[in-house]
PDB file of C-alpha atoms in Angstrom:
ATOM      1  CA  MET A   1       0.000   0.000   0.000  1.00  0.00           C
ATOM      2  CA  GLU A   2       1.363   3.431  -0.929  1.00  0.00           C
ATOM      3  CA  ALA A   3       1.709   6.185   1.625  1.00  0.00           C
ATOM      4  CA  PRO A   4      -0.667   9.122   1.247  1.00  0.00           C
ATOM      5  CA  LEU A   5       0.669  12.057  -0.789  1.00  0.00           C
ATOM      6  CA  GLY A   6       1.066  14.261   2.294  1.00  0.00           C
ATOM      7  CA  THR A   7       3.259  11.675   4.041  1.00  0.00           C
ATOM      8  CA  ALA A   8       5.603  11.336   1.051  1.00  0.00           C
ATOM      9  CA  PHE A   9       5.898  15.096   0.815  1.00  0.00           C
ATOM     10  CA  ARG A  10       6.763  15.339   4.525  1.00  0.00           C
ATOM     11  CA  ARG A  11       9.432  12.612   4.107  1.00  0.00           C
ATOM     12  CA  ARG A  12      11.032  14.447   1.162  1.00  0.00           C
ATOM     13  CA  ALA A  13      10.969  17.694   3.114  1.00  0.00           C
ATOM     14  CA  LEU A  14      12.548  15.963   6.105  1.00  0.00           C
ATOM     15  CA  VAL A  15      15.293  14.428   3.917  1.00  0.00           C
ATOM     16  CA  ALA A  16      15.944  17.813   2.267  1.00  0.00           C
ATOM     17  CA  LEU A  17      16.075  19.492   5.680  1.00  0.00           C
ATOM     18  CA  ALA A  18      18.510  16.864   6.994  1.00  0.00           C
ATOM     19  CA  ALA A  19      20.756  17.298   3.922  1.00  0.00           C
ATOM     20  CA  ALA A  20      20.705  21.082   4.285  1.00  0.00           C
ATOM     21  CA  SER A  21      21.500  20.785   7.987  1.00  0.00           C
ATOM     22  CA  ALA A  22      24.463  18.490   7.296  1.00  0.00           C
ATOM     23  CA  ALA A  23      25.757  20.855   4.625  1.00  0.00           C
ATOM     24  CA  TRP A  24      25.422  23.824   7.007  1.00  0.00           C
ATOM     25  CA  ARG A  25      27.302  21.975   9.770  1.00  0.00           C
ATOM     26  CA  ALA A  26      30.092  21.160   7.302  1.00  0.00           C
ATOM     27  CA  PHE A  27      30.343  24.754   6.011  1.00  0.00           C
ATOM     28  CA  PRO A  28      32.215  26.279   8.997  1.00  0.00           C
ATOM     29  CA  ALA A  29      34.774  23.461   8.846  1.00  0.00           C
ATOM     30  CA  ALA A  30      35.324  24.130   5.149  1.00  0.00           C
ATOM     31  CA  ALA A  31      35.598  27.863   5.797  1.00  0.00           C
ATOM     32  CA  GLN A  32      38.327  27.159   8.365  1.00  0.00           C
ATOM     33  CA  ALA A  33      40.368  24.971   6.022  1.00  0.00           C
ATOM     34  CA  PRO A  34      44.084  25.711   6.329  1.00  0.00           C
ATOM     35  CA  ARG A  35      45.215  28.564   4.126  1.00  0.00           C
ATOM     36  CA  PRO A  36      48.631  28.595   2.479  1.00  0.00           C
ATOM     37  CA  GLY A  37      51.354  29.708   4.851  1.00  0.00           C
ATOM     38  CA  ILE A  38      54.443  31.709   4.026  1.00  0.00           C
ATOM     39  CA  SER A  39      57.225  32.004   6.583  1.00  0.00           C
ATOM     40  CA  VAL A  40      59.286  35.186   6.530  1.00  0.00           C
ATOM     41  CA  ALA A  41      62.286  33.055   7.544  1.00  0.00           C
ATOM     42  CA  ASP A  42      62.143  31.251   4.167  1.00  0.00           C
ATOM     43  CA  TYR A  43      62.838  34.604   2.490  1.00  0.00           C
ATOM     44  CA  GLY A  44      65.667  35.792   4.737  1.00  0.00           C
ATOM     45  CA  ALA A  45      63.902  37.530   7.631  1.00  0.00           C
ATOM     46  CA  ILE A  46      65.715  35.693  10.416  1.00  0.00           C
ATOM     47  CA  PRO A  47      65.381  36.434  14.149  1.00  0.00           C
ATOM     48  CA  GLY A  48      68.541  38.091  15.445  1.00  0.00           C
ATOM     49  CA  ALA A  49      69.838  39.098  12.002  1.00  0.00           C
ATOM     50  CA  ALA A  50      70.939  42.679  11.334  1.00  0.00           C
ATOM     51  CA  ASP A  51      68.009  43.541   9.028  1.00  0.00           C
ATOM     52  CA  ALA A  52      64.754  41.648   8.530  1.00  0.00           C
ATOM     53  CA  GLY A  53      63.382  44.245   6.078  1.00  0.00           C
ATOM     54  CA  PRO A  54      64.452  42.729   2.737  1.00  0.00           C
ATOM     55  CA  GLY A  55      63.297  39.238   3.748  1.00  0.00           C
ATOM     56  CA  LEU A  56      59.946  40.530   4.955  1.00  0.00           C
ATOM     57  CA  ARG A  57      59.354  42.415   1.704  1.00  0.00           C
ATOM     58  CA  ALA A  58      60.313  39.314  -0.334  1.00  0.00           C
ATOM     59  CA  ALA A  59      57.820  37.196   1.642  1.00  0.00           C
ATOM     60  CA  ILE A  60      55.053  39.779   1.146  1.00  0.00           C
ATOM     61  CA  ALA A  61      55.694  39.690  -2.612  1.00  0.00           C
ATOM     62  CA  ARG A  62      54.831  35.962  -2.552  1.00  0.00           C
ATOM     63  CA  LEU A  63      51.404  36.455  -0.925  1.00  0.00           C
ATOM     64  CA  PRO A  64      48.480  35.666  -3.229  1.00  0.00           C
ATOM     65  CA  LYS A  65      46.284  38.646  -4.126  1.00  0.00           C
ATOM     66  CA  THR A  66      43.117  36.620  -3.500  1.00  0.00           C
ATOM     67  CA  GLY A  67      42.294  33.381  -1.750  1.00  0.00           C
ATOM     68  CA  GLY A  68      44.061  34.252   1.454  1.00  0.00           C
ATOM     69  CA  ALA A  69      47.231  33.187   3.180  1.00  0.00           C
ATOM     70  CA  VAL A  70      49.031  33.405   6.505  1.00  0.00           C
ATOM     71  CA  LEU A  71      52.321  35.303   6.715  1.00  0.00           C
ATOM     72  CA  ARG A  72      54.164  33.695   9.635  1.00  0.00           C
ATOM     73  CA  PHE A  73      56.923  35.081  11.836  1.00  0.00           C
ATOM     74  CA  PRO A  74      58.689  32.325  13.811  1.00  0.00           C
ATOM     75  CA  PRO A  75      59.390  33.348  17.435  1.00  0.00           C
ATOM     76  CA  GLY A  76      62.310  35.715  17.994  1.00  0.00           C
ATOM     77  CA  THR A  77      63.371  39.347  17.586  1.00  0.00           C
ATOM     78  CA  TYR A  78      63.409  40.825  14.083  1.00  0.00           C
ATOM     79  CA  ARG A  79      65.478  43.995  13.704  1.00  0.00           C
ATOM     80  CA  PHE A  80      64.886  46.575  10.979  1.00  0.00           C
ATOM     81  CA  ALA A  81      67.975  48.571  10.019  1.00  0.00           C
ATOM     82  CA  GLU A  82      66.330  51.453   8.141  1.00  0.00           C
ATOM     83  CA  THR A  83      65.285  54.357  10.351  1.00  0.00           C
ATOM     84  CA  SER A  84      62.634  55.974   8.154  1.00  0.00           C
ATOM     85  CA  GLY A  85      59.887  55.014   5.743  1.00  0.00           C
ATOM     86  CA  VAL A  86      57.679  51.926   5.964  1.00  0.00           C
ATOM     87  CA  ALA A  87      59.000  48.445   6.730  1.00  0.00           C
ATOM     88  CA  ALA A  88      56.218  46.506   4.986  1.00  0.00           C
ATOM     89  CA  GLN A  89      53.514  47.534   2.544  1.00  0.00           C
ATOM     90  CA  PHE A  90      50.448  45.383   2.009  1.00  0.00           C
ATOM     91  CA  ALA A  91      48.323  46.478  -0.950  1.00  0.00           C
ATOM     92  CA  ALA A  92      45.205  45.022  -2.582  1.00  0.00           C
ATOM     93  CA  LEU A  93      45.293  41.686  -0.740  1.00  0.00           C
ATOM     94  CA  ASP A  94      42.303  39.638   0.451  1.00  0.00           C
ATOM     95  CA  ASP A  95      42.071  37.418   3.531  1.00  0.00           C
ATOM     96  CA  ILE A  96      45.623  37.826   4.821  1.00  0.00           C
ATOM     97  CA  THR A  97      46.701  37.081   8.382  1.00  0.00           C
ATOM     98  CA  VAL A  98      50.079  38.227   9.689  1.00  0.00           C
ATOM     99  CA  ASP A  99      50.774  35.836  12.562  1.00  0.00           C
ATOM    100  CA  GLY A 100      53.707  35.867  14.935  1.00  0.00           C
ATOM    101  CA  PRO A 101      53.165  34.481  18.427  1.00  0.00           C
ATOM    102  CA  GLY A 102      56.455  35.071  20.213  1.00  0.00           C
ATOM    103  CA  ALA A 103      57.779  37.371  17.479  1.00  0.00           C
ATOM    104  CA  ARG A 104      59.010  40.881  18.279  1.00  0.00           C
ATOM    105  CA  LEU A 105      59.557  43.440  15.529  1.00  0.00           C
ATOM    106  CA  LEU A 106      62.147  45.989  16.656  1.00  0.00           C
ATOM    107  CA  PHE A 107      62.446  49.335  14.855  1.00  0.00           C
ATOM    108  CA  SER A 108      64.551  52.448  15.279  1.00  0.00           C
ATOM    109  CA  GLY A 109      64.130  56.066  14.293  1.00  0.00           C
ATOM    110  CA  LEU A 110      60.847  57.075  12.703  1.00  0.00           C
ATOM    111  CA  LYS A 111      60.371  53.775  10.854  1.00  0.00           C
ATOM    112  CA  ARG A 112      56.703  52.817  10.503  1.00  0.00           C
ATOM    113  CA  PRO A 113      55.978  49.091  10.770  1.00  0.00           C
ATOM    114  CA  PHE A 114      53.136  48.541   8.263  1.00  0.00           C
ATOM    115  CA  MET A 115      51.143  50.316   5.592  1.00  0.00           C
ATOM    116  CA  ILE A 116      47.936  48.503   4.691  1.00  0.00           C
ATOM    117  CA  GLN A 117      46.049  49.763   1.633  1.00  0.00           C
ATOM    118  CA  ASN A 118      42.945  48.428  -0.116  1.00  0.00           C
ATOM    119  CA  CYS A 119      43.036  45.095   1.722  1.00  0.00           C
ATOM    120  CA  ARG A 120      39.999  43.088   2.808  1.00  0.00           C
ATOM    121  CA  ASN A 121      39.870  40.844   5.889  1.00  0.00           C
ATOM    122  CA  PHE A 122      43.405  41.732   6.954  1.00  0.00           C
ATOM    123  CA  ARG A 123      44.441  40.531  10.430  1.00  0.00           C
ATOM    124  CA  ILE A 124      47.551  40.917  12.568  1.00  0.00           C
ATOM    125  CA  ALA A 125      47.921  38.542  15.513  1.00  0.00           C
ATOM    126  CA  GLY A 126      50.541  37.695  18.090  1.00  0.00           C
ATOM    127  CA  LEU A 127      53.205  40.253  17.148  1.00  0.00           C
ATOM    128  CA  THR A 128      54.936  42.613  19.519  1.00  0.00           C
ATOM    129  CA  ILE A 129      55.992  45.839  17.808  1.00  0.00           C
ATOM    130  CA  ASP A 130      58.552  48.026  19.562  1.00  0.00           C
ATOM    131  CA  TRP A 131      61.344  50.539  19.016  1.00  0.00           C
ATOM    132  CA  GLU A 132      64.915  50.360  20.354  1.00  0.00           C
ATOM    133  CA  ARG A 133      64.316  53.881  21.567  1.00  0.00           C
ATOM    134  CA  PRO A 134      60.898  55.496  21.353  1.00  0.00           C
ATOM    135  CA  PRO A 135      60.723  57.836  18.342  1.00  0.00           C
ATOM    136  CA  PHE A 136      60.208  60.812  20.648  1.00  0.00           C
ATOM    137  CA  SER A 137      61.621  62.402  23.777  1.00  0.00           C
ATOM    138  CA  GLN A 138      59.852  63.866  26.724  1.00  0.00           C
ATOM    139  CA  GLY A 139      60.790  66.277  29.419  1.00  0.00           C
ATOM    140  CA  GLU A 140      59.739  69.252  31.498  1.00  0.00           C
ATOM    141  CA  VAL A 141      59.971  72.928  30.585  1.00  0.00           C
ATOM    142  CA  ILE A 142      62.069  74.465  33.357  1.00  0.00           C
ATOM    143  CA  ALA A 143      62.554  77.990  31.987  1.00  0.00           C
ATOM    144  CA  VAL A 144      61.142  80.214  29.264  1.00  0.00           C
ATOM    145  CA  ALA A 145      63.113  83.184  27.940  1.00  0.00           C
ATOM    146  CA  ALA A 146      61.613  86.666  27.821  1.00  0.00           C
ATOM    147  CA  GLY A 147      59.300  86.897  24.826  1.00  0.00           C
ATOM    148  CA  GLY A 148      58.573  83.142  24.973  1.00  0.00           C
ATOM    149  CA  ARG A 149      60.608  82.257  21.875  1.00  0.00           C
ATOM    150  CA  THR A 150      63.078  79.880  23.574  1.00  0.00           C
ATOM    151  CA  ALA A 151      62.834  77.444  26.454  1.00  0.00           C
ATOM    152  CA  ASP A 152      65.044  75.196  28.533  1.00  0.00           C
ATOM    153  CA  ILE A 153      63.752  71.643  28.807  1.00  0.00           C
ATOM    154  CA  ARG A 154      64.953  68.984  31.242  1.00  0.00           C
ATOM    155  CA  ILE A 155      64.817  65.738  29.236  1.00  0.00           C
ATOM    156  CA  ASP A 156      63.717  62.650  31.140  1.00  0.00           C
ATOM    157  CA  SER A 157      66.554  60.134  31.519  1.00  0.00           C
ATOM    158  CA  GLY A 158      64.604  57.421  29.684  1.00  0.00           C
ATOM    159  CA  PHE A 159      64.537  59.591  26.546  1.00  0.00           C
ATOM    160  CA  PRO A 160      68.115  60.838  26.073  1.00  0.00           C
ATOM    161  CA  VAL A 161      69.107  63.281  23.341  1.00  0.00           C
ATOM    162  CA  ASP A 162      72.563  64.175  22.059  1.00  0.00           C
ATOM    163  CA  GLY A 163      71.741  67.598  20.628  1.00  0.00           C
ATOM    164  CA  SER A 164      71.713  66.550  16.988  1.00  0.00           C
ATOM    165  CA  GLU A 165      67.953  65.904  16.937  1.00  0.00           C
ATOM    166  CA  THR A 166      65.594  68.302  15.245  1.00  0.00           C
ATOM    167  CA  VAL A 167      62.450  69.394  17.029  1.00  0.00           C
ATOM    168  CA  GLN A 168      59.402  68.141  15.145  1.00  0.00           C
ATOM    169  CA  ALA A 169      56.691  69.203  17.591  1.00  0.00           C
ATOM    170  CA  ILE A 170      56.126  70.303  21.134  1.00  0.00           C
ATOM    171  CA  ASN A 171      53.005  69.225  22.992  1.00  0.00           C
ATOM    172  CA  THR A 172      51.597  70.151  26.366  1.00  0.00           C
TER     173      THR A 172
END
């Protein structure tokens, strides 16, 4: 004996719902599939070396424009020799993660770590970014000359100057 039409329809709907549910449960796992990884060390950015800049830029050049990837920094301290400009430029990339648990990027001067332009879903995780010496000094105004055009400033010991620095700005 055949099942009534309504029963068959409910069975098909139940099967379709079960298939859709299984596909939905599988979707997040597929979305989290491992993305290609590029290690900066493979391109010459080595912890403890004199200058990680060229190796970092070479690794960035290998990142795919679309499809995503992970740019990995193995643990350690990466020094950047240049004292101005930008260390790494990321432009027009999709789904990129810069990952470096235990990695420390160490800059000097007015060097800027990253410039990120026209990127989608760009993430930075686990990095410590620091400067050998902060790119500024701080102190206390201890005297102002008549007319207010010159001042004596006592520089805090943690921010030494040697007199060759140019003044870029003075804040409160």
